[in-house]
Short mmCIF file of C-alpha atoms and ligand atoms in Angstrom, two decimals:
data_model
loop_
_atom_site.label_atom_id
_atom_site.label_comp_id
_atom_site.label_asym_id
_atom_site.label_seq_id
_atom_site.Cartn_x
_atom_site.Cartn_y
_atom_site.Cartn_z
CA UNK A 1 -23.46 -23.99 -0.76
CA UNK A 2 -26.14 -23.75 1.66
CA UNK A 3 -26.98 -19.76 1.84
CA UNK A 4 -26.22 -19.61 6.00
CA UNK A 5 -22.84 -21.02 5.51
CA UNK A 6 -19.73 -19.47 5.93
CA UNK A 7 -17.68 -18.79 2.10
CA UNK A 8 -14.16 -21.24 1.58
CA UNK A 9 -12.01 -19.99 3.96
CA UNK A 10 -8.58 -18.90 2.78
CA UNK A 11 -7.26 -21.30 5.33
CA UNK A 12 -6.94 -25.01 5.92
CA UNK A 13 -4.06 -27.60 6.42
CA UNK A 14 -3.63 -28.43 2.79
CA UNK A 15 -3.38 -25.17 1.58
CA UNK A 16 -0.42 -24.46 -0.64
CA UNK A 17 0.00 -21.15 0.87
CA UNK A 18 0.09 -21.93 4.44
CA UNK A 19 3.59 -23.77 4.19
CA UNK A 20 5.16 -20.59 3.55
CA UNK A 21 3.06 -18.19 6.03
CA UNK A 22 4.79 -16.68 8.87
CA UNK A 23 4.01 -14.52 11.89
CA UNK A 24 0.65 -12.07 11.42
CA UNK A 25 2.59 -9.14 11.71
CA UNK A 26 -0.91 -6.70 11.28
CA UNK A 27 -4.01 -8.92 12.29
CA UNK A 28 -7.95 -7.93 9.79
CA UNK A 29 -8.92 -5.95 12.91
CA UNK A 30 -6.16 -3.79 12.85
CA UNK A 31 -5.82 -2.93 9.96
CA UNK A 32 -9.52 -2.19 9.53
CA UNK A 33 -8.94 0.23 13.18
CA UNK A 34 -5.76 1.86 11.49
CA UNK A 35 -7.93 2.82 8.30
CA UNK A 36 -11.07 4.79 10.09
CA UNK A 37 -8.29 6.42 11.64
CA UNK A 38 -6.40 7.49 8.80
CA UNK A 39 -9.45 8.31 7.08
CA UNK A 40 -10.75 10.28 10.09
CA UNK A 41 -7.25 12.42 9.88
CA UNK A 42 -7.67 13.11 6.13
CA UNK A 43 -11.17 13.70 6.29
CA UNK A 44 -10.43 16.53 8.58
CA UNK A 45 -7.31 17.91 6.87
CA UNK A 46 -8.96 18.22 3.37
CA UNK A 47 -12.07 19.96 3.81
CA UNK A 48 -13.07 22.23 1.08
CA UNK A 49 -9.88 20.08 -0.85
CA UNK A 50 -11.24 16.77 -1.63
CA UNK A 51 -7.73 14.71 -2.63
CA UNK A 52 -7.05 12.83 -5.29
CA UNK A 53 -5.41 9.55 -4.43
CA UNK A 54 -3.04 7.98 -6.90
CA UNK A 55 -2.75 4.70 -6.07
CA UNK A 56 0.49 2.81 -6.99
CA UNK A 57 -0.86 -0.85 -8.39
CA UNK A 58 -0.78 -3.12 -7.22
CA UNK A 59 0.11 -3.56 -3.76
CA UNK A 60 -1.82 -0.41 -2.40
CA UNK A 61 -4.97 -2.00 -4.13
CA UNK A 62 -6.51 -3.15 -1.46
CA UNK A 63 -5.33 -0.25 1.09
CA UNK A 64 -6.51 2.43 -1.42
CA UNK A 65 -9.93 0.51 -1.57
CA UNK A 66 -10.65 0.37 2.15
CA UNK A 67 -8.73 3.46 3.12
CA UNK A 68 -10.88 5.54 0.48
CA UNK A 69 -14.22 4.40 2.07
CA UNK A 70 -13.03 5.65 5.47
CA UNK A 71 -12.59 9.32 4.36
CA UNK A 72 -15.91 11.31 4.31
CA UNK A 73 -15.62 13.53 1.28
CA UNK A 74 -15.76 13.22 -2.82
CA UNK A 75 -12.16 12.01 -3.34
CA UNK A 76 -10.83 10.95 -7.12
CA UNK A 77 -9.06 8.17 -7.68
CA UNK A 78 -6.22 7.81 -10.08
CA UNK A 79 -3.91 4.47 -10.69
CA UNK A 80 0.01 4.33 -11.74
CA UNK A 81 1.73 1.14 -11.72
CA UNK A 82 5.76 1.16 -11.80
CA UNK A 83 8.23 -1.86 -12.06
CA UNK A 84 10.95 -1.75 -9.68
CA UNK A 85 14.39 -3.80 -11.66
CA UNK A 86 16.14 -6.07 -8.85
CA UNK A 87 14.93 -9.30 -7.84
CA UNK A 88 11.34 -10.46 -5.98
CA UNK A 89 12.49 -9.14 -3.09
CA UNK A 90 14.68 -6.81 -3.47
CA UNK A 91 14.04 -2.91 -5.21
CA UNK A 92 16.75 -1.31 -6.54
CA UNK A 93 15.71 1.80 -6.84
CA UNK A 94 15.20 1.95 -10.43
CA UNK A 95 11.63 2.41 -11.03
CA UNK A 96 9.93 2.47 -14.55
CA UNK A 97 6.39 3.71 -14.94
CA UNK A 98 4.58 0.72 -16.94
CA UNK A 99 1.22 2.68 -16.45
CA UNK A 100 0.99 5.97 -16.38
CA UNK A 101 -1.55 8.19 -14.56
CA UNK A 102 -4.72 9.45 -16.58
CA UNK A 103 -5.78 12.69 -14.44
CA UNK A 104 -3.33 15.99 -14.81
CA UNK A 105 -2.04 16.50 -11.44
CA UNK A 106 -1.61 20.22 -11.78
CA UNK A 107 -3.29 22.55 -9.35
CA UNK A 108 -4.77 18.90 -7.36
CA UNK A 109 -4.53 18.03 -3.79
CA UNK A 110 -2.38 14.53 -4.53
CA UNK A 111 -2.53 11.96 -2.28
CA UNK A 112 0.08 8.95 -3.09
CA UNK A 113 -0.79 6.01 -1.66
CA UNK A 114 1.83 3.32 -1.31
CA UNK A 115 1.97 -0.66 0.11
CA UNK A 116 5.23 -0.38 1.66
CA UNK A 117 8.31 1.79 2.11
CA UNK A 118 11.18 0.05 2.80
CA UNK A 119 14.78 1.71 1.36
CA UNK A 120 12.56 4.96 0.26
CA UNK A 121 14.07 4.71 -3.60
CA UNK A 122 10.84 4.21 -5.35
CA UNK A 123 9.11 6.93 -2.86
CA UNK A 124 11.50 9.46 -3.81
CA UNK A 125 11.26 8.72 -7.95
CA UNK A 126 7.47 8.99 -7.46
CA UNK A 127 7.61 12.04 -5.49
CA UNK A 128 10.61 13.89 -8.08
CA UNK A 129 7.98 12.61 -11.33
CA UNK A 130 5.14 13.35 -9.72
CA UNK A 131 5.70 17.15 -7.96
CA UNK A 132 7.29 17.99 -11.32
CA UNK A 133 3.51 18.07 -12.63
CA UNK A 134 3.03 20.88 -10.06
CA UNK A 135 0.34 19.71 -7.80
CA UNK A 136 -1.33 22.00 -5.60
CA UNK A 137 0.04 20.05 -2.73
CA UNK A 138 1.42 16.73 -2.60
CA UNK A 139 1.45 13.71 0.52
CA UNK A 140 2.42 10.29 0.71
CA UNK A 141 0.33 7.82 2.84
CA UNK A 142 2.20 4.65 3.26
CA UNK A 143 0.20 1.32 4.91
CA UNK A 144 3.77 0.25 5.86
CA UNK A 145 7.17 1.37 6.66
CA UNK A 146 9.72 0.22 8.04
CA UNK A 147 11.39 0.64 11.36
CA UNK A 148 14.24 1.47 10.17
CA UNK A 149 12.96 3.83 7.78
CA UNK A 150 13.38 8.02 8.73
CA UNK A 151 9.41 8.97 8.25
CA UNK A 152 10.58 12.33 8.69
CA UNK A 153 13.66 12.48 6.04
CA UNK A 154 11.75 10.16 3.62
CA UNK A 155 8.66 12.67 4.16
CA UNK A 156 5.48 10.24 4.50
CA UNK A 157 2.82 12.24 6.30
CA UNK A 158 0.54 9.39 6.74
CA UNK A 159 1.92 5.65 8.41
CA UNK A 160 -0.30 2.95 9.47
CA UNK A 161 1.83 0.39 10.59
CA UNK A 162 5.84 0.40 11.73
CA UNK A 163 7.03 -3.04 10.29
CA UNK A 164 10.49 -4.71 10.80
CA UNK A 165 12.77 -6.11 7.79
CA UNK A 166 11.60 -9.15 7.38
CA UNK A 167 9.70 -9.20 4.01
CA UNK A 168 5.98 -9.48 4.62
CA UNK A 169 2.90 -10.32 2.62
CA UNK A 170 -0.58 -10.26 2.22
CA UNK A 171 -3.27 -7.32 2.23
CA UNK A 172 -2.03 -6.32 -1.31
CA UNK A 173 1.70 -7.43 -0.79
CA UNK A 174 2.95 -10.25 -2.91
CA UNK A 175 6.04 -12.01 -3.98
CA UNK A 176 5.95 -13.27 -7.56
CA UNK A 177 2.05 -11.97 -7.61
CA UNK A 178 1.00 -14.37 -4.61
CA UNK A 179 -0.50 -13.99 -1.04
CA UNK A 180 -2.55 -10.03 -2.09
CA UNK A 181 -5.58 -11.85 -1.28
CA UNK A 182 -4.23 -12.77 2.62
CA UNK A 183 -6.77 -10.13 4.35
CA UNK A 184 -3.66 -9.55 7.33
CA UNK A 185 0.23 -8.73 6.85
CA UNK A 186 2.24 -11.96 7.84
CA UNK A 187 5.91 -12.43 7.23
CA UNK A 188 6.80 -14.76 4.16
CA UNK A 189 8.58 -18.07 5.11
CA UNK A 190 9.25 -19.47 2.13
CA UNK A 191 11.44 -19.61 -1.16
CA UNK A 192 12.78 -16.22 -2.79
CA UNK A 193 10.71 -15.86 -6.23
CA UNK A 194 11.79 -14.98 -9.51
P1 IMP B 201 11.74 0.65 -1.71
O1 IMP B 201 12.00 1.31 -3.04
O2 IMP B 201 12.95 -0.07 -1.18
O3 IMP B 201 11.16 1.62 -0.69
O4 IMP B 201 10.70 -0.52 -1.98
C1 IMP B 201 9.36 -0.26 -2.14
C2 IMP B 201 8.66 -1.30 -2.98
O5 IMP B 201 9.27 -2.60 -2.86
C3 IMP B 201 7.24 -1.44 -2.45
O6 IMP B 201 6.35 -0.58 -3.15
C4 IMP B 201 6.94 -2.91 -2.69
O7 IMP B 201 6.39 -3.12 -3.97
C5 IMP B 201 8.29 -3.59 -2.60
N1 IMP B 201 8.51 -4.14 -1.25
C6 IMP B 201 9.45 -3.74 -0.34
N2 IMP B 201 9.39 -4.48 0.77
C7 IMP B 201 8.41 -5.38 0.57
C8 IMP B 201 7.86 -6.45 1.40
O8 IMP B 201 8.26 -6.72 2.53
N3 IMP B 201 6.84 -7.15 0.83
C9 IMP B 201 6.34 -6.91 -0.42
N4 IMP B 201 6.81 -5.93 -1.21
C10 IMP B 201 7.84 -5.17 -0.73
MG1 MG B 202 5.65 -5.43 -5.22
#
């Protein structure tokens, strides 16, 4: 590749992903806009506290990534990844920790940052596990939730985007591990995976 050309584009009429892409729900630019802000609101409530964000793999990969380089102080970084039972696109509600976090939360300012809340389920397992380590304080900051989801009830202090129920993907969202790498949130046309 010639060094003043643009990289493969993750677009194109034969590729196999496009079939199955549906409305950009969240376009690159606004997420990017969303994230200075979020990290301008942290950066301001945790001075003299840098957080530690506990990032729930893998969907909040990419959120946890961007959104950490927006706030403006030494933060930590810790990783948990769960396994929801019920089907591709569908959570039940009961949530299994398949990696557990390294750092003792006790006495930290915790940050959870989540992909998506949708019914709230594996929110509120995460928060009941994770406040039972006695944090010094303890906040949720969500990329999505959805519409019909009560912020307030649910207790997410931190949204970026209001989504509706159609299941969406990209930007760290997947179904069956496919369409994290989409750099927007579109809603997924196609199949249910298994
Ligand atoms: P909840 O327990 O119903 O709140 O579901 C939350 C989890 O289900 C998220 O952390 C996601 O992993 C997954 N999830 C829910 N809705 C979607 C979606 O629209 N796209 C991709 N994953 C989703
Ligand atoms: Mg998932």
């Amino acid at each position: 590749m010639a060094p003043d050309q643009d990289p493969p584009h993750l677009t194109g009429a034969d590729h196999p992903y496009l079939p199955h892409i549906g409305e950009i729900l969240v376009t690159e630019e606004q997420i990017r806009n969303r994230v200075a802000e979020l990290g301008v609101d942290i950066t301001r409530e945790y001075q003299g506290r840098p957080p530690l964000l506990v990032c729930v793999l893998k969907g909040a990969m990419m959120f946890v990534s961007d959104l950490s380089r927006a706030i403006d102080l030494p933060v930590e970084f810790d990783f948990m990844a769960v396994s929801s039972y019920g089907s591709a696109t569908r959570s039940s509600g009961v949530v299994r920790i398949v990696k557990d976090l390294d750092i003792d939360l006790s006495g930290r300012d915790v940050i959870l940052v989540e992909d998506i809340v949708d019914s709230g389920l594996t929110l509120s397992y995460l928060r009941r596990t994770l406040q039972a380590r006695e944090p010094a304080s303890f906040e949720v900051c969500s990329l999505l939730v959805r519409e019909s989801t009560d912020v307030e009830a649910v207790g997410i202090r931190h949204v970026g985007f209001r989504v509706p129920d159609d299941f969406v993907i990209g930007y760290g969202l997947d179904v069956g591990e496919r369409y994290r790498n989409l750099p927007y949130i579109a809603v997924y046309e196609g199949p249910e995976a298994h």
